[in-house]
Amino acid sequence: MRIERITDAAAVHRAADLFDGPPLPDATEKFLAAPGHHLLLAYDGDRAIGMISGVEMTHPDKGTEMFIYELGVAPLARLKGVGTALVESLAGIARERGCYGMWVGTEQDNEAAQRTYRRAGANEEEPFLLLSWDVTGDR
């Protein structure tokens, strides 16, 4: 298995089955072009078998931290360390970029994700409530 940082939209579209939905062309280009946005793909030969995306977030009184936006592993590659390797690779980028930490949110019943993050060194913090807004006006 090899892990590569992706900067080419075509590679994202070839790995579309690893995402929650089909990558949107404009959003893909915007994500890849933004400083502090990172997308890594894990490959077995020429086939993409896993992906992780991360976003650096900076606040005036805290510095910069890495947010794991999404992690996906192809069903045939699960339970083989692909997810853990991707998380560890993103953590390495976070260290190189001077981030003070890295974090992720996941569903309370997503035990597979929680095991992956813990294997990669994550510690559980106190639970929090997530509130969100639909700002599209399509209510």
Tab-separated table of C-alpha atoms in Angstrom, residues 66-136:
chain	number	residue	atom	x	y	z
A	66	MET	CA	-6.056	19.814	11.760
A	67	PHE	CA	-9.679	18.728	11.362
A	68	ILE	CA	-10.266	15.298	9.837
A	69	TYR	CA	-13.108	16.060	7.462
A	70	GLU	CA	-13.741	12.559	6.105
A	71	LEU	CA	-12.224	9.081	6.097
A	72	GLY	CA	-13.324	6.328	3.723
A	73	VAL	CA	-11.995	2.838	3.070
A	74	ALA	CA	-13.213	0.490	0.330
A	75	PRO	CA	-15.064	-2.540	1.733
A	76	LEU	CA	-12.446	-4.959	0.329
A	77	ALA	CA	-9.676	-3.101	2.192
A	78	ARG	CA	-11.304	-2.764	5.617
A	79	LEU	CA	-9.685	-4.278	8.708
A	80	LYS	CA	-6.281	-4.187	7.008
A	81	GLY	CA	-4.857	-1.015	8.574
A	82	VAL	CA	-5.668	1.285	5.652
A	83	GLY	CA	-7.726	3.740	7.726
A	84	THR	CA	-5.140	3.833	10.507
A	85	ALA	CA	-2.333	4.455	7.995
A	86	LEU	CA	-4.299	7.311	6.418
A	87	VAL	CA	-4.969	8.936	9.802
A	88	GLU	CA	-1.307	8.597	10.759
A	89	SER	CA	-0.240	10.119	7.421
A	90	LEU	CA	-2.532	13.113	7.933
A	91	ALA	CA	-1.176	13.483	11.488
A	92	GLY	CA	2.318	13.599	9.978
A	93	ILE	CA	1.244	16.438	7.693
A	94	ALA	CA	-0.287	18.212	10.692
A	95	ARG	CA	3.032	17.957	12.552
A	96	GLU	CA	4.998	19.174	9.504
A	97	ARG	CA	2.636	22.148	9.141
A	98	GLY	CA	2.985	23.130	12.820
A	99	CYS	CA	-0.512	22.164	13.984
A	100	TYR	CA	-0.894	21.852	17.741
A	101	GLY	CA	-3.445	19.037	17.433
A	102	MET	CA	-5.823	17.113	15.254
A	103	TRP	CA	-9.480	16.238	15.846
A	104	VAL	CA	-12.458	14.445	14.350
A	105	GLY	CA	-16.114	13.997	15.122
A	106	THR	CA	-17.929	10.744	14.461
A	107	GLU	CA	-21.253	9.187	15.295
A	108	GLN	CA	-21.520	7.553	18.710
A	109	ASP	CA	-22.546	4.245	17.139
A	110	ASN	CA	-19.757	4.202	14.526
A	111	GLU	CA	-17.574	1.715	16.355
A	112	ALA	CA	-15.373	0.947	13.336
A	113	ALA	CA	-14.381	4.603	12.969
A	114	GLN	CA	-13.773	4.950	16.691
A	115	ARG	CA	-11.492	1.877	16.705
A	116	THR	CA	-9.564	3.248	13.722
A	117	TYR	CA	-9.026	6.649	15.339
A	118	ARG	CA	-7.987	5.102	18.652
A	119	ARG	CA	-5.501	2.759	16.902
A	120	ALA	CA	-4.004	5.856	15.291
A	121	GLY	CA	-3.513	7.454	18.725
A	122	ALA	CA	-6.685	9.505	19.293
A	123	ASN	CA	-7.952	10.126	22.804
A	124	GLU	CA	-11.635	10.547	23.589
A	125	GLU	CA	-12.652	13.891	25.006
A	126	GLU	CA	-15.848	14.832	26.753
A	127	PRO	CA	-18.954	14.526	24.565
A	128	PHE	CA	-20.355	17.681	23.036
A	129	LEU	CA	-23.513	18.722	21.287
A	130	LEU	CA	-23.272	19.464	17.575
A	131	LEU	CA	-25.622	22.134	16.236
A	132	SER	CA	-25.903	22.882	12.526
A	133	TRP	CA	-27.622	25.281	10.157
A	134	ASP	CA	-29.019	24.758	6.676
A	135	VAL	CA	-28.010	28.042	5.056
A	136	THR	CA	-29.105	27.111	1.540
